[in-house]
Coordinates of C-alpha atoms in Angstrom, one line a residue:
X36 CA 8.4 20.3 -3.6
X37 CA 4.8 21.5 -3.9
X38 CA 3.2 21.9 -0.4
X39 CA -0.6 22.2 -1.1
X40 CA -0.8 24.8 1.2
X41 CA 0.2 22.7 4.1
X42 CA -0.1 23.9 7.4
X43 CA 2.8 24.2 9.7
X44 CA 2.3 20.8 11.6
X45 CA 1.4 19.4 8.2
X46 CA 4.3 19.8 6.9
X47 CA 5.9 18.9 10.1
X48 CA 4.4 15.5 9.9
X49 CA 6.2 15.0 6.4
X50 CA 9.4 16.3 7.6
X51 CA 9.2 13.9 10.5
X52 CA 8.8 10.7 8.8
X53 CA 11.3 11.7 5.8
X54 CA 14.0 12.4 8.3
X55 CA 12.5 9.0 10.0
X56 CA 12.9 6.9 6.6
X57 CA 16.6 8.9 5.9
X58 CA 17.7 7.8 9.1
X59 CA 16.1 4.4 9.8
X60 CA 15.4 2.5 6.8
X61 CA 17.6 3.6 4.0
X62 CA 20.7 2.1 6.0
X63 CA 19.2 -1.2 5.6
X64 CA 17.8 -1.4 2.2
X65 CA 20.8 -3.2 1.3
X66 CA 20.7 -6.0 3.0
X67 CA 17.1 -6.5 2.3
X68 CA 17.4 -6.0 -1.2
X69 CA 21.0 -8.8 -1.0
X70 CA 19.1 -11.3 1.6
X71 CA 15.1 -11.2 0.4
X72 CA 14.8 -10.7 4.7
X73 CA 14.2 -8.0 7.1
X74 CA 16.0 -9.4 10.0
X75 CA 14.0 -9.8 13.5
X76 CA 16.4 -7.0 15.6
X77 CA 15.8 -4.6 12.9
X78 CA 11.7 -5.0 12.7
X79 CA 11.7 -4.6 16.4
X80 CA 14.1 -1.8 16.5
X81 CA 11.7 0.3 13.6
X82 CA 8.5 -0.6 14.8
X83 CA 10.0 0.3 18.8
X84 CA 11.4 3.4 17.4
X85 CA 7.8 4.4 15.7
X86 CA 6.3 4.1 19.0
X87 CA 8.3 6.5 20.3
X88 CA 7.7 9.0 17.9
X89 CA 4.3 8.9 18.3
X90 CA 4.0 7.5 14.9
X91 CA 2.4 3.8 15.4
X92 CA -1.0 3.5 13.9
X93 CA -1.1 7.0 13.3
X94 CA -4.2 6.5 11.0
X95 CA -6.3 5.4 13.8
X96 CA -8.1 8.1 16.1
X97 CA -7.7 9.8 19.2
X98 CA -10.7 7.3 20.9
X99 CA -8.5 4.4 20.6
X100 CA -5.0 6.5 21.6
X101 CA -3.6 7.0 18.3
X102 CA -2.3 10.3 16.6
X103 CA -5.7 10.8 14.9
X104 CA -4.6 12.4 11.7
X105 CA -7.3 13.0 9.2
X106 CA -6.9 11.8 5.3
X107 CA -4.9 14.4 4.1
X108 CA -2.1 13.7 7.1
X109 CA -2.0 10.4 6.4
X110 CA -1.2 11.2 2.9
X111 CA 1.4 12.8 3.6
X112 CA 3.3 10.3 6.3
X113 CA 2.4 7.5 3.4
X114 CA 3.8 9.7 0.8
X115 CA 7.2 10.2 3.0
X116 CA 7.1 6.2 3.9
X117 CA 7.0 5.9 -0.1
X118 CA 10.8 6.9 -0.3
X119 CA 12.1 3.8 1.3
X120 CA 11.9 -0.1 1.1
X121 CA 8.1 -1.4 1.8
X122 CA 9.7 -4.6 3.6
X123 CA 11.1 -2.0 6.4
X124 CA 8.7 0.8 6.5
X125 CA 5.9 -1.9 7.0
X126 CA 7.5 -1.7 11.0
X127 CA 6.2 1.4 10.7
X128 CA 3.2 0.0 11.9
X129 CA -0.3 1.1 10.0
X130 CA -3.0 -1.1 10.9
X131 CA -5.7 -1.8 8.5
X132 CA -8.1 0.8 9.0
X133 CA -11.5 -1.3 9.0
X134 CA -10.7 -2.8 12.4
X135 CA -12.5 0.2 13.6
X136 CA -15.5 -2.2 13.0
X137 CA -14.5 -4.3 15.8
X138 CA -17.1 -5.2 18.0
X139 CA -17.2 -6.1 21.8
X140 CA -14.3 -8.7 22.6
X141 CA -12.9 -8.1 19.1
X142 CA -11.5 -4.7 20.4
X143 CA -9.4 -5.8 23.2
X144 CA -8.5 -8.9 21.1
X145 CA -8.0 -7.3 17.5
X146 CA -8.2 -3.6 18.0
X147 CA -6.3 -2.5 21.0
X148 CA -3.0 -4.8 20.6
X149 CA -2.9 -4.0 16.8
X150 CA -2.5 0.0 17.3
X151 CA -0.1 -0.8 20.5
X152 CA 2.0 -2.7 18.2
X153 CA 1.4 -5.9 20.0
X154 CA -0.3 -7.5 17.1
X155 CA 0.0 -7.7 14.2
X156 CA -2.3 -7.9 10.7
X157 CA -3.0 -9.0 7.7
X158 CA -5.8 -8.5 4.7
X159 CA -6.6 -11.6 2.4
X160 CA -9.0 -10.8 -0.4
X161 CA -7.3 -12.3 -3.8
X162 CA -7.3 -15.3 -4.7
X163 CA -5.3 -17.9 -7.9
X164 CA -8.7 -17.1 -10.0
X165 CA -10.4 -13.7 -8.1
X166 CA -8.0 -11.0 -8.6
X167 CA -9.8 -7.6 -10.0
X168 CA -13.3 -10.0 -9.8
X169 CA -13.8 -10.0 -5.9
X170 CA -17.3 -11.5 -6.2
X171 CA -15.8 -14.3 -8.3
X172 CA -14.0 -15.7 -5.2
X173 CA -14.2 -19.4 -4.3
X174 CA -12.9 -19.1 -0.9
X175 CA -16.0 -20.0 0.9
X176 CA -18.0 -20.4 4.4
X177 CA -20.6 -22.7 5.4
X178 CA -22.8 -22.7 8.1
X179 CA -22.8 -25.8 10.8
X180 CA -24.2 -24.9 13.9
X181 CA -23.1 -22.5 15.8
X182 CA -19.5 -21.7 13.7
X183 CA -18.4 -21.2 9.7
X184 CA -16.7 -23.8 7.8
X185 CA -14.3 -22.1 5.7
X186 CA -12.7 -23.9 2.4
X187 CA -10.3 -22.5 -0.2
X188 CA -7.3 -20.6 -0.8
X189 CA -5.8 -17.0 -1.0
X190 CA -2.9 -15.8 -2.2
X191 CA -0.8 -12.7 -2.8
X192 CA -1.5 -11.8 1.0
X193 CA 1.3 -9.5 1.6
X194 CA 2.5 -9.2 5.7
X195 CA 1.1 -12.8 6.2
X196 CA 4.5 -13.9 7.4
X197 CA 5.0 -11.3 10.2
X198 CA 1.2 -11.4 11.1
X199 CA -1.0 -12.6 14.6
X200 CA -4.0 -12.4 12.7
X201 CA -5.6 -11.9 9.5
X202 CA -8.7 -10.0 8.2
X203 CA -10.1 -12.9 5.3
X204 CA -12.9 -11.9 3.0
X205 CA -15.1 -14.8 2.3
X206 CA -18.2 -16.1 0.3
X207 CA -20.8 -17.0 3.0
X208 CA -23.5 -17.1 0.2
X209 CA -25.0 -16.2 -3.1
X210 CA -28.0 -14.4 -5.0
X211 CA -29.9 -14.6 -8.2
X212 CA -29.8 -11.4 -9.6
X213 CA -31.0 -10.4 -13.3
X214 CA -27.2 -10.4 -14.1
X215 CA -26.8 -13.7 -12.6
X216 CA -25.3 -14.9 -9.7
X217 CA -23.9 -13.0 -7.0
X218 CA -21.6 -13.8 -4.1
X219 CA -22.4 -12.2 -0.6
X220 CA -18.7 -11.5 0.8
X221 CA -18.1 -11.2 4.8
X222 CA -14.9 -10.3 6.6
X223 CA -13.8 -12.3 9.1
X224 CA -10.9 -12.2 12.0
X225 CA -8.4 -15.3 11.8
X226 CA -5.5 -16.1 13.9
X227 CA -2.8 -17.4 13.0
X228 CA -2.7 -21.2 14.5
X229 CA -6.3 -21.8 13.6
X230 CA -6.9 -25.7 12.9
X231 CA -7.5 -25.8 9.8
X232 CA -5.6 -22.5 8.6
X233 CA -2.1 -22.6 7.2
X234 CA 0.0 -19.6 6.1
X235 CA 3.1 -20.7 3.8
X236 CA 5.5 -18.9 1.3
X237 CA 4.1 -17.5 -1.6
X238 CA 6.1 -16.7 -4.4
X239 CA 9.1 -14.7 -5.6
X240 CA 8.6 -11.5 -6.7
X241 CA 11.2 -8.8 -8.6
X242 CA 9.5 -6.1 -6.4
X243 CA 9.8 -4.7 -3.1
X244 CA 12.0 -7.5 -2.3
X245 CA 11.9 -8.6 1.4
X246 CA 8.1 -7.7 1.3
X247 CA 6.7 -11.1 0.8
X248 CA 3.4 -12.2 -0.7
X249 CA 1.8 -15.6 1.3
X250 CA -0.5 -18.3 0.4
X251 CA -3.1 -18.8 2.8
X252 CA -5.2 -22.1 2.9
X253 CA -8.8 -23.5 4.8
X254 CA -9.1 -26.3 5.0
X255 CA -12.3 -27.4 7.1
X256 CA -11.0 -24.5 9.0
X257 CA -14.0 -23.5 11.9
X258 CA -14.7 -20.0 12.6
X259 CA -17.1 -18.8 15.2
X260 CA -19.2 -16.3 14.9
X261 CA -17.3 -14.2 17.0
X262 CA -14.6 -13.9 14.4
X263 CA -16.9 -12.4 12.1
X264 CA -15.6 -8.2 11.2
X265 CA -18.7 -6.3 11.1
X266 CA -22.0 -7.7 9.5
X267 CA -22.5 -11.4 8.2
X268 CA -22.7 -10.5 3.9
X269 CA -21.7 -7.0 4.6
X270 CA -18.0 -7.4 3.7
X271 CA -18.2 -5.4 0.4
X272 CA -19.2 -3.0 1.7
X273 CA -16.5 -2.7 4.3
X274 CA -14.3 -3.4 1.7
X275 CA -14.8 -0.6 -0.4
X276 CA -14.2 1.4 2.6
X277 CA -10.8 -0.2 2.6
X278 CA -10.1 0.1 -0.6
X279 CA -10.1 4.3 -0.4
X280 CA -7.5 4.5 1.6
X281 CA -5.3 1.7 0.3
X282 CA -5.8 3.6 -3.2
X283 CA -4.5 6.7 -1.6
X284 CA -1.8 4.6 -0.3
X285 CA -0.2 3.5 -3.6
X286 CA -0.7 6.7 -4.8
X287 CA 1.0 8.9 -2.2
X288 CA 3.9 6.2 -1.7
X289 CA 4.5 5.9 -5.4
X290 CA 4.8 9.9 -5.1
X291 CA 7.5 9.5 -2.7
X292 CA 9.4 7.1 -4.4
X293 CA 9.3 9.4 -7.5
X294 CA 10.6 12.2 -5.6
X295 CA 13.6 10.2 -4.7
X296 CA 14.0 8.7 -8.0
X297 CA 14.2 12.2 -9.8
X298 CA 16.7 13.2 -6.8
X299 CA 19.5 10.8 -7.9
X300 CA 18.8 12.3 -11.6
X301 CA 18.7 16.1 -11.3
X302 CA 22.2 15.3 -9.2
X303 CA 23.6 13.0 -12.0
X304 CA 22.3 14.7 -14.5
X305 CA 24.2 18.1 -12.5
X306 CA 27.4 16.4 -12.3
X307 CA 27.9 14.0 -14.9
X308 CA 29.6 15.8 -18.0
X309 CA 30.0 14.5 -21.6
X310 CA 31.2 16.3 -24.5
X311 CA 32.6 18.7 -22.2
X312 CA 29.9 19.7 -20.7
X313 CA 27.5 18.7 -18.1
X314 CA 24.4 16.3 -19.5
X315 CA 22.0 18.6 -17.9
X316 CA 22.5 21.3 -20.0
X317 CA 21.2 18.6 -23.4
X318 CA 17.8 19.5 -24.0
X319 CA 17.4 15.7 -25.0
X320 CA 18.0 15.5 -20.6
X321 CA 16.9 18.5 -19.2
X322 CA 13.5 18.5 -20.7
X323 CA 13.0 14.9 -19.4
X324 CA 13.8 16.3 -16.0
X325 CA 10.9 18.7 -16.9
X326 CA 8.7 16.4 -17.6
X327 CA 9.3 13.9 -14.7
X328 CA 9.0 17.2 -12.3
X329 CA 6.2 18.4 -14.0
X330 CA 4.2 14.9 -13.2
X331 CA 5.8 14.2 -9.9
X332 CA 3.7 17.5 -8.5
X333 CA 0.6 16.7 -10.6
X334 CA 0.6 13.2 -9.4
X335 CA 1.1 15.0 -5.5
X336 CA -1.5 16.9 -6.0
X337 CA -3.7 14.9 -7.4
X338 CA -3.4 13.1 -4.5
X339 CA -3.5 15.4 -1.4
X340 CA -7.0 17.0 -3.5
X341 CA -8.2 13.5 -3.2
X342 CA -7.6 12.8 0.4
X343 CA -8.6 16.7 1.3
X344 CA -12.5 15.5 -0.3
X345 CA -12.7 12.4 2.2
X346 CA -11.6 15.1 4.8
X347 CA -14.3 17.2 3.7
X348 CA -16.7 14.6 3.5
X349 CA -17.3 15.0 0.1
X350 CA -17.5 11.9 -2.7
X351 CA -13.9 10.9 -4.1
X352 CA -14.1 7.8 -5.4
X353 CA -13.3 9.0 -8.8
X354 CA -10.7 11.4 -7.7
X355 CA -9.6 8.5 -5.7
X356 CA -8.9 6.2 -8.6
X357 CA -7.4 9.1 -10.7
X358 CA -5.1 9.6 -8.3
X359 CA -4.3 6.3 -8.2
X360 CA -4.1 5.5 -11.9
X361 CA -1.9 8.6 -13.0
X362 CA 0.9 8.2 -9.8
X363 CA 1.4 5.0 -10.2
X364 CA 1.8 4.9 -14.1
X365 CA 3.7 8.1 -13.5
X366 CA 6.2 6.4 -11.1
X367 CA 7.2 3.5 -14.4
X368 CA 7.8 6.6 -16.4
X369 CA 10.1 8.6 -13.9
X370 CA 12.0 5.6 -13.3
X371 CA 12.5 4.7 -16.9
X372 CA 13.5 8.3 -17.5
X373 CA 15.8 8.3 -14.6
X374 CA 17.5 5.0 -16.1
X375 CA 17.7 6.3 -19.7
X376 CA 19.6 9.4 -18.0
X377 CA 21.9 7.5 -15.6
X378 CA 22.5 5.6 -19.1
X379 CA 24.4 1.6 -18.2
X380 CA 24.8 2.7 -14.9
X381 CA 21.5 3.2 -14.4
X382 CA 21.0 -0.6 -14.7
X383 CA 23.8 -1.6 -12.6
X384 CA 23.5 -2.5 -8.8
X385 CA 26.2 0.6 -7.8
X386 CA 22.7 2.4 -7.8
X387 CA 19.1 1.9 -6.4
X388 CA 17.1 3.0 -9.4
X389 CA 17.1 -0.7 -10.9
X390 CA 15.5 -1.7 -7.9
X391 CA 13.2 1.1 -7.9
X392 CA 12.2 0.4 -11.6
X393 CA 11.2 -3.0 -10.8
X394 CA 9.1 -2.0 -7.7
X395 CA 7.5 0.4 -10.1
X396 CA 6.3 -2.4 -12.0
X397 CA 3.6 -3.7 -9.4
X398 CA 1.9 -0.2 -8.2
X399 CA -0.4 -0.4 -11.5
X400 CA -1.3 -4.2 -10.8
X401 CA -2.5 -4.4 -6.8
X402 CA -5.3 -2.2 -4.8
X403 CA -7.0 -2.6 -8.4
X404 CA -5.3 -2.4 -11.8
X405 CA -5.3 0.5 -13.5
X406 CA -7.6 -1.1 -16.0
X407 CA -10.1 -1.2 -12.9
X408 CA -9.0 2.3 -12.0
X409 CA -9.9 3.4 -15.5
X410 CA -13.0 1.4 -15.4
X411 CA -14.4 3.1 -12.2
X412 CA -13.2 6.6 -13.6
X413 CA -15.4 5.6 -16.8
X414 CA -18.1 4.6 -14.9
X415 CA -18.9 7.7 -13.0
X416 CA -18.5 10.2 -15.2
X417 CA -21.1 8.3 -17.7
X418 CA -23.5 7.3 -15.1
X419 CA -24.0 10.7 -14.6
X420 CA -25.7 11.4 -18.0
X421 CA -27.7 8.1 -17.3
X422 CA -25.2 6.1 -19.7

């Protein structure tokens, strides 16, 4: 496994939480994957069990009593988390980042509790007809009086079922510009219970089964301005904020799941034999493993280099997005590859990699397609040369 020239407690960190994951969520997988549920006991148990490692929130900072680990850390606990089933490791207990931006009462209401592990959150920005397009949302607020009046839906909202509150970005307005019109987007702070807001069962997915996606709806639903998230129309630019670190996020986990995949084929590939002989010593096998090696450490790499230029302060949001781009389309190859080595068993349920091929599937389509990826990886290289 490459190390990027990982320091000692680095590297400790990703030892940690893969020794964490080993232990803690791969004996459950299976009834996750059989039931579609993470059973109550066994959330509280990983999420109590985080806290004690020091773990919870672990992306937050020293001010607010977390493990303040910079970008490249993070990486690498993500990365690790990556290995096992998203419906467990979300226990684990990451907050989104951009409550940092709570204000005043919002910290001891929003803050505080979510990196104890007292609350927890949620992030709604898609909607049925603004997925890639955020400033096409409909979801909208009004003004009347003192408080917003929020209409509209959201869906694919995923940890809306174990959530206390949710972080909604919302249309509170719109401007003429010369390329037409153009929403102004604010983030807001919803608990769950609101009159007016409703949170119910989205719909069934083939991936990361037991990690549900959840409709949310407003209807008439009144917000104060106190449950406004930073500044009223300054949501996109929060969001971008969000969006480097979930980007890294899909990267680094899809990473970790590669690494596992290619586990169970170098072993299979080691021990199965055919034609007298073990299938690993085919070319037509071992060069795959080659291959899938070969872009499992250019996809880690890629990724650490990313999350070591936020570190430095340095821009990344092209790095960012090829990071995010090449993992996660290398993650559909490695599992294929692992499949087409494993042969019919590889498609049977006596195995994981099934499971892990159809989890693959949805790393390229959320935190921004890879179309978007490739759009924003167009963008700055050509806006550079004034094109």
């Amino acid at each position: 496994m490459t190390t990027y020239g990982l320091t000692d407690e680095q590297q400790m960190i990703a030892d940690t939480v893969r020794n964490f994951v080993e232990k803690e969520i791969y004996p459950h997988e299976e009834l996750v994957e059989r039931t579609g549920e993470v059973p109550g006991e066994i959330a509280d148990e990983i999420k109590r069990k985080t806290l004690d490692l020091g773990f919870y929130a672990c992306n937050f900072p020293e001010s607010v009593g977390c493990a303040g680990l910079n970008h490249l850390e993070f990486a690498l606990v993500e990365r690790e988390l990556g290995r096992g089933s998203m419906a467990l490791t979300h226990f684990f207990g990451r907050p989104q980042n951009i409550l940092m931006a709570c204000e005043g009462e919002q910290v001891d209401r929003y803050l505080m509790p979510a990196v104890r592990g007292e609350r927890m959150d949620a992030l709604a920005m898609t909607e049925p007809g603004a997925g890639s397009d955020v400033r096409g949302m409909k979801c909208s607020a009004v003004r009347d009086g003192g408080d917003w009046v929020v209409n509209g839906t959201k869906h694919f909202i995923s940890g809306a079922d174990h959530a206390d509150f949710i972080i909604v970005f919302i249309a509170t307005g719109e401007d003429q510009t010369p390329k037409g019109p153009k929403k102004r987007i604010t983030a807001f702070l919803v608990d769950r219970g609101t009159p007016g807001f409703t949170i119910r069962d989205g719909y069934r997915s083939v991936s990361h089964r037991g990690y549900k996606n959840m409709i949310l709806d407003f209807d008439d639903c009144r917000l104060p301005d106190a449950q406004v998230l930073g500044e009223v129309d300054g949501g996109f630019e929060v969001m971008n904020t969000w969006l480097y670190a979930t980007r890294i996020t899909v990267a680094t986990m899809s990473v970790g799941r590669a690494r596992r995949v290619f586990d169970y084929a170098l072993n299979y590939a080691a021990e199965r034999e055919q034609f007298g002989q073990k299938i690993g010593r085919f070319q037509g096998v071992s060069f795959q493993l080659a291959d899938m090696i070969t872009e499992i450490d250019a996809s880690d790499l890629l990724t650490l280099a990313a999350a070591d230029r936020l570190d430095r302060g340095l821009p990344a949001n092209r790095e960012i997005a090829s990071a995010k781009l090449f993992a996660s389309e290398m993650l559909a190859r490695v599992t294929d590859a692992a499949i087409q080595i494993h042969g019919g068993m590889g498609l049977m349920d006596d195995y994981p990699l099934e499971r892990f091929w159809r989890d693959a599937r949805v790393e390229r389509i959320w935190d921004g397609t890879s179309e978007i990826q490739r759009h924003i990886i167009s963008r700055d290289l050509l806006r550079a040369l004034g094109a």
